[in-house]
Amino acid sequence: MEAAESDDSGLLAALLDGMDTALCAFDAEGTVTHWNREAERILGWTAAEAVGRQGLAGWAVRPADAAEVAARLDAAMASPGRHVHEFALLTKDGGRVLVRTQLSALPGAGGRPAGVYCAFSEVHTQIDLERSIALSEALFGDASWGVVLVDADLRPALANAHAARALRTGRTALLGRPLGELLDQGVEEVEGALQHVLAAGAPPAPTDLWVTLRDQGGAPPERRCWRSGFLRLASPLAEEPVPLGVAWLFLDVTAARLTEQDSARLRFRASQLHRAGRAVAECEDPMEAASLYMDFALAGFADHALIDLLPEPLPAPEPPVRLVRATATPAGTPGPCPAMGRGGLPVPYPDGHPALQAVERCGSVRAASDCTETWATARKWPEGTVHALATVLRSRGRTLGVVTFLRGPSRRPFDRSDATYAEDIACRVAASIDLASMDLAGPTP
């Protein structure tokens, strides 16, 4: 029996000494009965020096504060529940430490109070803990940034409301799901960033990640740019840092990035037109000038270009329209547009071809592949073409022909801003071709 009680006492002492919180206990007469190692670390008094002392007055509390502290201990012993107080304690070397205490009565036989225990920690440590908890609560509330906690298996373990809205799902619905079920394009980049953070730590600065959400609930896929930061989470209780996962914080900056891209694209195109104008001014042959305009237009805009002309310029061509090939960029590897000749072979475009539509409408026509292998071949375009933009060539109130720009699968589809740029190029090319026809016809009598 005595051995069992001794074992229990040893176990209790080990538990008290292993606690991260300072702990002391008093019996009903106010004598210190327990004093753990965290209390020794904070105040400097060892258990041998503290246990057996009557109260805290004169050694752990200043005499001026002793009455107030004793009253709080007595009040805690006489009433149930937990009581939280803050007061200053004395260290062994004479310094003062502001601590936050939790006092609770120890019931004895018959329900009478047998003493009181006091758990305490330095106030600044407690405030740091409360701030960390408050920060977590704020981040996982309705914060303006998306926050997702990803576990070591790269699966979301916790997410705030902003992140759930960005991923088009509920906060609980995304938990534990692979990121590939939420993201379509860009999932490899996101997972690569998470794996890097788990292995090497957080990157030095936030980064832009372009992702496309999977089709969920009938909503169309969207390509979004998320400004992302990553933090590796490690357990503070482990002897060696053990990664618990990654905190992924992101903000949708799609609108700003698209605006920047559009501005950069406009600046580049304006520069190309300026350079083309300077180069064309030195060309003696108008047909060479038209080809030079095409070379400058293709840079960063399209992979291939074709120019087809009417046998005779007309104010309003009527069907059936017949076009003659004037020039084309190489069908294989993209290259410069060769100089246009004075003649060519008719192009057997089928009815409804985008080039014919552009001539008939006197405007621009965009076309995209239907994912069949014969789509480009049937339209007499180079193999691999998936996007096309045909724009009419007009000069002096007459239609001269059509210019067609082609893109491969690595490029995005043509949009309205691309059509505007193509129409600007077409006006310059048409003026050069018209000038060439005037030179060929000779001076007017």
Coordinates of C-alpha atoms in Angstrom, one line a residue:
M1 CA 0.0 0.0 0.0
E2 CA 2.8 2.4 0.9
A3 CA 4.6 1.5 -2.3
A4 CA 1.5 2.3 -4.3
E5 CA 1.1 5.7 -2.5
S6 CA 4.8 6.4 -3.2
D7 CA 4.4 5.6 -6.9
D8 CA 1.3 7.9 -7.1
S9 CA 3.3 10.7 -5.4
G10 CA 6.2 10.3 -7.8
L11 CA 3.8 10.3 -10.8
L12 CA 2.1 13.4 -9.5
A13 CA 5.4 15.2 -9.0
A14 CA 6.6 14.2 -12.5
L15 CA 3.3 15.5 -14.0
L16 CA 3.6 18.8 -12.1
D17 CA 7.2 19.3 -13.1
G18 CA 6.5 18.6 -16.8
M19 CA 3.8 21.2 -17.1
D20 CA 4.3 24.3 -19.3
T21 CA 2.5 26.4 -16.7
A22 CA 3.8 27.5 -13.4
L23 CA 1.9 25.8 -10.5
C24 CA 1.9 26.1 -6.8
A25 CA -0.6 24.9 -4.2
F26 CA -1.5 25.9 -0.7
D27 CA -3.2 23.9 2.1
A28 CA -6.1 25.2 4.2
E29 CA -3.6 27.1 6.5
G30 CA -1.9 28.8 3.5
T31 CA 1.3 26.7 3.5
V32 CA 2.9 26.1 0.2
T33 CA 2.6 22.4 -0.6
H34 CA 3.6 22.2 -4.3
W35 CA 6.0 24.2 -6.5
N36 CA 6.9 23.0 -10.0
R37 CA 9.9 23.6 -12.2
E38 CA 8.1 26.3 -14.4
A39 CA 7.4 28.3 -11.2
E40 CA 11.1 27.9 -10.4
R41 CA 12.0 29.1 -13.9
I42 CA 9.8 32.2 -13.6
L43 CA 10.6 33.3 -10.1
G44 CA 14.0 31.6 -9.4
W45 CA 12.9 30.0 -6.1
T46 CA 13.4 26.2 -6.0
A47 CA 10.9 23.8 -4.7
A48 CA 13.0 23.1 -1.7
E49 CA 13.0 26.8 -0.9
A50 CA 9.3 27.3 -1.5
V51 CA 7.6 24.3 -0.1
G52 CA 6.7 24.7 3.6
R53 CA 6.6 28.5 3.6
Q54 CA 3.6 30.2 5.0
G55 CA 2.0 32.1 2.2
L56 CA 3.9 34.3 -0.3
A57 CA 4.5 37.4 1.8
G58 CA 8.0 38.5 2.3
W59 CA 9.7 36.3 -0.3
A60 CA 7.5 36.0 -3.4
V61 CA 5.3 39.0 -2.8
R62 CA 6.2 42.5 -1.5
P63 CA 4.8 43.2 2.0
A64 CA 2.7 46.0 0.6
D65 CA 0.9 43.6 -1.7
A66 CA 0.8 40.6 0.7
A67 CA -2.6 41.5 2.2
E68 CA -4.3 41.8 -1.2
V69 CA -2.8 38.5 -2.5
A70 CA -3.7 36.6 0.7
A71 CA -7.3 37.9 0.4
R72 CA -7.6 36.7 -3.1
L73 CA -6.3 33.2 -2.1
D74 CA -8.8 33.1 0.8
A75 CA -11.6 34.2 -1.5
A76 CA -10.8 31.5 -4.0
M77 CA -10.6 28.9 -1.3
A78 CA -14.1 29.9 -0.1
S79 CA -15.9 30.0 -3.4
P80 CA -16.3 27.5 -6.2
G81 CA -15.1 28.0 -9.8
R82 CA -12.0 29.5 -11.3
H83 CA -10.8 33.0 -10.4
V84 CA -8.4 35.0 -12.7
H85 CA -6.3 37.8 -11.3
E86 CA -3.2 39.7 -12.3
F87 CA -0.6 40.8 -9.7
A88 CA 3.1 41.2 -9.3
L89 CA 5.4 38.6 -7.8
L90 CA 9.0 38.9 -6.6
T91 CA 11.8 36.9 -8.1
K92 CA 14.7 35.5 -6.0
D93 CA 17.0 38.2 -7.2
G94 CA 14.6 41.0 -6.2
G95 CA 13.0 41.7 -9.5
R96 CA 9.2 41.9 -10.2
V97 CA 7.2 39.9 -12.6
L98 CA 3.6 40.6 -13.6
V99 CA 1.7 37.3 -13.8
R100 CA -1.8 36.2 -14.6
T101 CA -3.1 33.7 -12.2
Q102 CA -5.9 31.2 -12.1
L103 CA -7.0 30.2 -8.6
S104 CA -9.2 27.2 -7.8
A105 CA -10.2 25.7 -4.5
L106 CA -9.2 22.1 -3.7
P107 CA -12.1 20.3 -2.0
G108 CA -11.4 18.0 0.9
A109 CA -13.3 15.4 2.9
G110 CA -17.0 16.4 3.5
G111 CA -16.7 19.1 0.8
R112 CA -14.7 21.4 3.0
P113 CA -11.9 23.4 1.3
A114 CA -8.6 21.6 1.7
G115 CA -6.5 24.3 0.0
V116 CA -6.1 26.2 -3.2
Y117 CA -3.9 25.8 -6.3
C118 CA -2.5 28.6 -8.3
A119 CA -1.5 28.3 -11.9
F120 CA 0.3 31.3 -13.3
S121 CA 2.2 32.6 -16.3
E122 CA 3.9 35.8 -17.3
V123 CA 1.4 38.3 -18.6
H124 CA 3.3 38.9 -21.8
T125 CA 3.4 35.2 -22.6
Q126 CA -0.3 34.9 -22.0
I127 CA -1.0 38.0 -24.1
D128 CA 1.2 36.5 -26.9
L129 CA -0.9 33.3 -26.8
E130 CA -4.2 35.3 -26.8
R131 CA -3.0 37.4 -29.8
S132 CA -2.1 34.2 -31.7
I133 CA -5.5 32.8 -31.0
A134 CA -7.2 36.1 -31.9
L135 CA -5.2 36.3 -35.1
S136 CA -6.3 32.8 -36.1
E137 CA -9.9 33.6 -35.4
A138 CA -9.7 36.8 -37.4
L139 CA -8.0 35.0 -40.4
F140 CA -10.6 32.3 -40.4
G141 CA -13.4 34.7 -40.1
D142 CA -14.5 36.8 -43.1
A143 CA -11.0 38.2 -43.8
S144 CA -10.3 40.0 -47.1
W145 CA -7.6 37.4 -47.9
G146 CA -8.3 33.7 -48.7
V147 CA -6.6 31.4 -46.1
V148 CA -6.3 27.7 -46.5
L149 CA -4.5 25.3 -44.2
V150 CA -3.1 22.4 -46.2
D151 CA -1.9 19.3 -44.4
A152 CA 1.3 17.3 -45.2
D153 CA -0.7 15.3 -47.8
L154 CA -1.6 18.6 -49.7
R155 CA -5.2 18.4 -48.7
P156 CA -7.1 21.4 -47.3
A157 CA -7.6 21.0 -43.5
L158 CA -9.2 24.4 -42.8
A159 CA -10.3 27.3 -44.9
N160 CA -11.9 30.7 -44.3
A161 CA -15.0 32.0 -46.0
H162 CA -13.1 34.1 -48.5
A163 CA -11.2 31.1 -49.7
A164 CA -14.4 29.0 -50.0
R165 CA -16.0 31.6 -52.2
A166 CA -12.9 31.9 -54.4
L167 CA -12.9 28.1 -54.8
R168 CA -16.7 28.0 -55.4
T169 CA -17.5 25.6 -52.7
G170 CA -18.4 25.5 -49.0
R171 CA -15.9 25.7 -46.1
T172 CA -16.6 22.1 -45.1
A173 CA -17.1 20.7 -48.6
L174 CA -13.5 21.4 -49.6
L175 CA -11.8 19.8 -46.5
G176 CA -9.8 16.7 -47.2
R177 CA -10.3 16.9 -51.0
P178 CA -7.3 16.8 -53.4
L179 CA -6.6 20.2 -54.9
G180 CA -7.0 18.6 -58.3
E181 CA -10.8 18.3 -57.6
L182 CA -11.0 22.0 -57.1
L183 CA -8.5 23.4 -59.6
D184 CA -8.1 22.5 -63.3
Q185 CA -5.2 24.4 -64.8
G186 CA -2.5 25.5 -62.4
V187 CA -2.9 22.7 -59.9
E188 CA 0.6 21.5 -60.6
E189 CA 2.1 24.9 -59.8
V190 CA 0.1 25.2 -56.6
E191 CA 1.1 21.7 -55.4
G192 CA 4.7 22.3 -56.4
A193 CA 4.8 25.5 -54.3
L194 CA 3.2 23.7 -51.3
Q195 CA 5.8 20.8 -51.6
H196 CA 8.6 23.4 -51.8
V197 CA 7.4 25.1 -48.6
L198 CA 7.1 21.8 -46.7
A199 CA 10.7 20.8 -47.7
A200 CA 12.5 24.1 -47.7
G201 CA 10.4 26.7 -46.0
A202 CA 8.4 29.8 -47.2
P203 CA 9.6 31.7 -50.3
P204 CA 11.0 35.2 -49.7
A205 CA 8.1 37.0 -51.4
P206 CA 4.5 36.4 -52.5
T207 CA 4.1 35.1 -56.0
D208 CA 1.3 35.2 -58.7
L209 CA -0.3 31.8 -59.5
W210 CA -2.7 31.5 -62.5
V211 CA -5.3 28.9 -61.9
T212 CA -8.5 27.7 -63.6
L213 CA -11.3 26.5 -61.4
R214 CA -13.1 23.3 -62.3
D215 CA -16.6 23.5 -63.5
Q216 CA -18.8 23.3 -60.4
G217 CA -22.5 23.8 -60.2
G218 CA -22.8 24.8 -63.9
A219 CA -20.5 27.9 -63.5
P220 CA -18.2 28.4 -66.5
P221 CA -14.5 27.8 -65.9
E222 CA -12.5 30.9 -65.0
R223 CA -8.8 31.7 -65.2
R224 CA -7.8 33.6 -62.1
C225 CA -4.6 35.1 -60.8
W226 CA -4.1 34.7 -57.1
R227 CA -1.3 36.6 -55.3
S228 CA -0.1 33.9 -53.0
G229 CA 2.0 33.7 -49.9
F230 CA 3.0 30.5 -48.0
L231 CA 4.0 29.8 -44.4
R232 CA 5.3 26.4 -43.2
L233 CA 3.6 25.3 -40.0
A234 CA 5.7 23.4 -37.5
S235 CA 4.7 22.1 -34.1
P236 CA 6.2 24.1 -31.2
L237 CA 6.0 21.1 -28.9
A238 CA 8.3 18.8 -30.9
E239 CA 12.0 18.5 -30.1
E240 CA 12.8 18.9 -33.8
P241 CA 10.7 20.9 -36.2
V242 CA 8.0 18.7 -37.6
P243 CA 6.0 20.2 -40.5
L244 CA 2.2 20.1 -39.8
G245 CA 1.3 21.6 -43.1
V246 CA 1.3 24.9 -45.0
A247 CA -0.8 28.1 -44.5
W248 CA -1.7 29.3 -48.0
L249 CA -2.8 33.0 -48.1
F250 CA -4.0 34.4 -51.4
L251 CA -5.8 37.4 -52.9
D252 CA -7.5 37.6 -56.3
V253 CA -5.6 40.1 -58.4
T254 CA -7.0 39.0 -61.8
A255 CA -8.4 42.4 -62.8
A256 CA -5.2 44.2 -62.0
R257 CA -3.0 41.7 -63.8
L258 CA -5.2 41.7 -66.9
T259 CA -5.1 45.5 -67.0
E260 CA -1.3 45.4 -66.8
Q261 CA -1.2 42.8 -69.6
D262 CA -3.5 44.9 -71.8
S263 CA -1.5 48.0 -71.2
A264 CA 1.8 46.2 -72.0
R265 CA 0.2 44.7 -75.1
L266 CA -1.0 48.1 -76.3
R267 CA 2.4 49.7 -75.7
F268 CA 4.1 46.9 -77.7
R269 CA 1.7 47.1 -80.6
A270 CA 2.0 50.9 -80.7
S271 CA 5.8 50.5 -80.8
Q272 CA 5.5 47.9 -83.6
L273 CA 3.3 50.2 -85.7
H274 CA 5.8 53.1 -85.2
R275 CA 8.7 50.9 -86.2
A276 CA 6.8 49.6 -89.2
G277 CA 6.0 53.1 -90.3
R278 CA 9.7 54.2 -90.1
A279 CA 10.8 51.1 -92.1
V280 CA 8.1 51.3 -94.7
A281 CA 9.0 55.0 -95.4
E282 CA 12.3 53.7 -96.9
C283 CA 10.6 51.2 -99.2
E284 CA 10.4 52.1 -102.9
D285 CA 8.2 49.1 -103.8
P286 CA 4.7 49.4 -102.2
M287 CA 4.2 45.6 -102.3
E288 CA 7.5 45.2 -100.3
A289 CA 6.1 47.8 -97.9
A290 CA 2.9 45.7 -97.5
S291 CA 5.0 42.6 -96.7
L292 CA 7.0 44.6 -94.2
Y293 CA 3.9 45.7 -92.4
M294 CA 2.9 42.1 -92.1
D295 CA 6.3 41.1 -90.6
F296 CA 6.0 43.7 -87.9
A297 CA 2.3 42.8 -87.2
L298 CA 3.1 39.1 -86.8
A299 CA 5.6 39.6 -83.9
G300 CA 3.8 38.5 -80.7
F301 CA 0.5 38.5 -82.5
A302 CA 0.1 35.4 -84.7
D303 CA 2.0 32.4 -86.0
H304 CA 1.0 32.7 -89.7
A305 CA -0.6 35.3 -92.0
L306 CA -2.2 35.0 -95.5
I307 CA -3.1 37.8 -97.9
D308 CA -5.7 37.0 -100.6
L309 CA -6.7 39.6 -103.2
L310 CA -9.7 40.0 -105.5
P311 CA -8.9 39.9 -109.2
E312 CA -10.2 43.4 -109.4
P313 CA -11.0 45.8 -106.6
L314 CA -14.7 46.4 -106.1
P315 CA -16.7 48.7 -103.9
A316 CA -19.0 45.9 -102.8
P317 CA -18.1 42.4 -104.0
E318 CA -21.1 40.1 -104.6
P319 CA -21.1 36.3 -104.2
P320 CA -19.6 34.2 -105.4
V321 CA -16.3 35.8 -104.3
R322 CA -13.1 34.6 -105.9
L323 CA -9.8 35.3 -104.1
V324 CA -6.2 35.0 -105.4
R325 CA -3.3 34.1 -103.1
A326 CA -0.9 37.1 -103.0
T327 CA 1.5 36.0 -100.2
A328 CA 1.7 33.7 -97.2
T329 CA 4.1 33.0 -94.4
P330 CA 5.8 29.6 -94.4
A331 CA 3.4 26.8 -93.6
G332 CA 5.9 25.0 -91.4
T333 CA 8.0 26.9 -88.9
P334 CA 6.7 30.5 -88.6
G335 CA 8.8 32.9 -90.5
P336 CA 8.8 36.3 -92.3
C337 CA 6.2 37.2 -94.8
P338 CA 7.7 37.0 -98.4
A339 CA 7.3 39.9 -100.8
M340 CA 4.0 39.8 -102.6
G341 CA 4.0 39.2 -106.3
R342 CA 1.9 40.7 -109.1
G343 CA -0.2 37.6 -109.6
G344 CA -1.1 34.3 -108.0
L345 CA -3.3 31.2 -108.1
P346 CA -7.0 31.2 -107.1
V347 CA -7.7 29.8 -103.6
P348 CA -10.5 27.2 -103.5
Y349 CA -12.1 28.4 -100.3
P350 CA -15.4 26.5 -99.4
D351 CA -18.6 28.4 -99.0
G352 CA -18.9 30.1 -95.6
H353 CA -15.1 30.4 -95.2
P354 CA -14.1 33.1 -92.7
A355 CA -12.1 34.9 -95.4
L356 CA -15.1 35.0 -97.8
Q357 CA -17.3 36.2 -94.9
A358 CA -14.9 39.0 -94.1
V359 CA -15.0 40.2 -97.7
E360 CA -18.8 40.0 -97.9
R361 CA -19.3 41.8 -94.6
C362 CA -16.5 44.3 -95.1
G363 CA -15.3 43.7 -91.6
S364 CA -13.5 41.1 -89.4
V365 CA -14.4 37.5 -88.7
R366 CA -13.0 35.3 -85.9
A367 CA -13.0 31.5 -86.0
A368 CA -11.9 28.8 -83.6
S369 CA -11.3 25.1 -84.0
D370 CA -14.0 22.5 -83.3
C371 CA -11.3 20.1 -82.1
T372 CA -11.4 17.9 -85.3
E373 CA -8.2 17.0 -87.0
T374 CA -9.4 18.2 -90.4
W375 CA -10.6 21.6 -89.3
A376 CA -7.5 23.6 -90.5
T377 CA -7.0 21.5 -93.6
A378 CA -10.6 21.9 -94.8
R379 CA -10.1 25.7 -94.6
K380 CA -6.8 25.6 -96.5
W381 CA -4.8 26.7 -93.5
P382 CA -1.5 25.3 -92.1
E383 CA -1.7 22.2 -90.0
G384 CA -2.1 22.9 -86.3
T385 CA -4.1 26.1 -86.7
V386 CA -6.8 26.5 -84.0
H387 CA -7.6 30.2 -84.0
A388 CA -8.1 32.5 -87.0
L389 CA -8.9 36.2 -87.6
A390 CA -9.8 37.4 -91.1
T391 CA -10.0 41.1 -91.8
V392 CA -11.0 42.9 -95.1
L393 CA -8.5 45.0 -97.0
R394 CA -10.2 48.3 -98.0
S395 CA -8.8 51.4 -99.7
R396 CA -10.5 54.4 -101.4
G397 CA -13.9 52.9 -100.9
R398 CA -13.0 49.6 -102.6
T399 CA -12.4 46.1 -101.3
L400 CA -9.0 44.8 -102.3
G401 CA -9.0 41.4 -100.6
V402 CA -8.6 39.9 -97.1
V403 CA -5.7 39.3 -94.7
T404 CA -6.0 36.3 -92.3
F405 CA -4.0 35.8 -89.1
L406 CA -3.6 32.3 -87.7
R407 CA -2.6 31.1 -84.2
G408 CA -1.6 27.6 -83.0
P409 CA -2.7 25.8 -79.9
S410 CA -0.1 27.5 -77.6
R411 CA -1.8 30.9 -78.1
R412 CA -5.1 32.2 -76.7
P413 CA -8.1 32.8 -79.0
F414 CA -8.4 36.2 -80.8
D415 CA -10.5 38.7 -79.0
R416 CA -12.0 42.1 -79.8
S417 CA -8.8 44.0 -79.1
D418 CA -6.9 41.7 -81.5
A419 CA -9.5 42.4 -84.2
T420 CA -9.0 46.2 -83.7
Y421 CA -5.3 45.8 -84.1
A422 CA -5.7 43.6 -87.2
E423 CA -8.0 46.2 -88.7
D424 CA -5.3 48.9 -88.1
I425 CA -2.7 46.7 -89.8
A426 CA -5.1 45.9 -92.7
C427 CA -5.7 49.6 -93.4
R428 CA -1.9 50.2 -93.8
V429 CA -1.5 47.0 -95.9
A430 CA -4.4 47.9 -98.1
A431 CA -3.0 51.4 -98.7
S432 CA 0.3 49.9 -99.9
I433 CA -1.4 47.4 -102.1
D434 CA -3.6 50.1 -103.6
L435 CA -0.6 52.3 -104.2
A436 CA 1.1 49.3 -106.0
S437 CA -1.9 48.9 -108.3
M438 CA -1.9 52.6 -109.1
D439 CA 1.8 52.3 -110.1
L440 CA 1.1 49.3 -112.2
A441 CA -1.7 51.0 -114.0
G442 CA 0.5 53.9 -114.8
P443 CA -0.2 57.7 -114.6
T444 CA -3.8 58.8 -115.2
P445 CA -4.1 60.8 -118.5

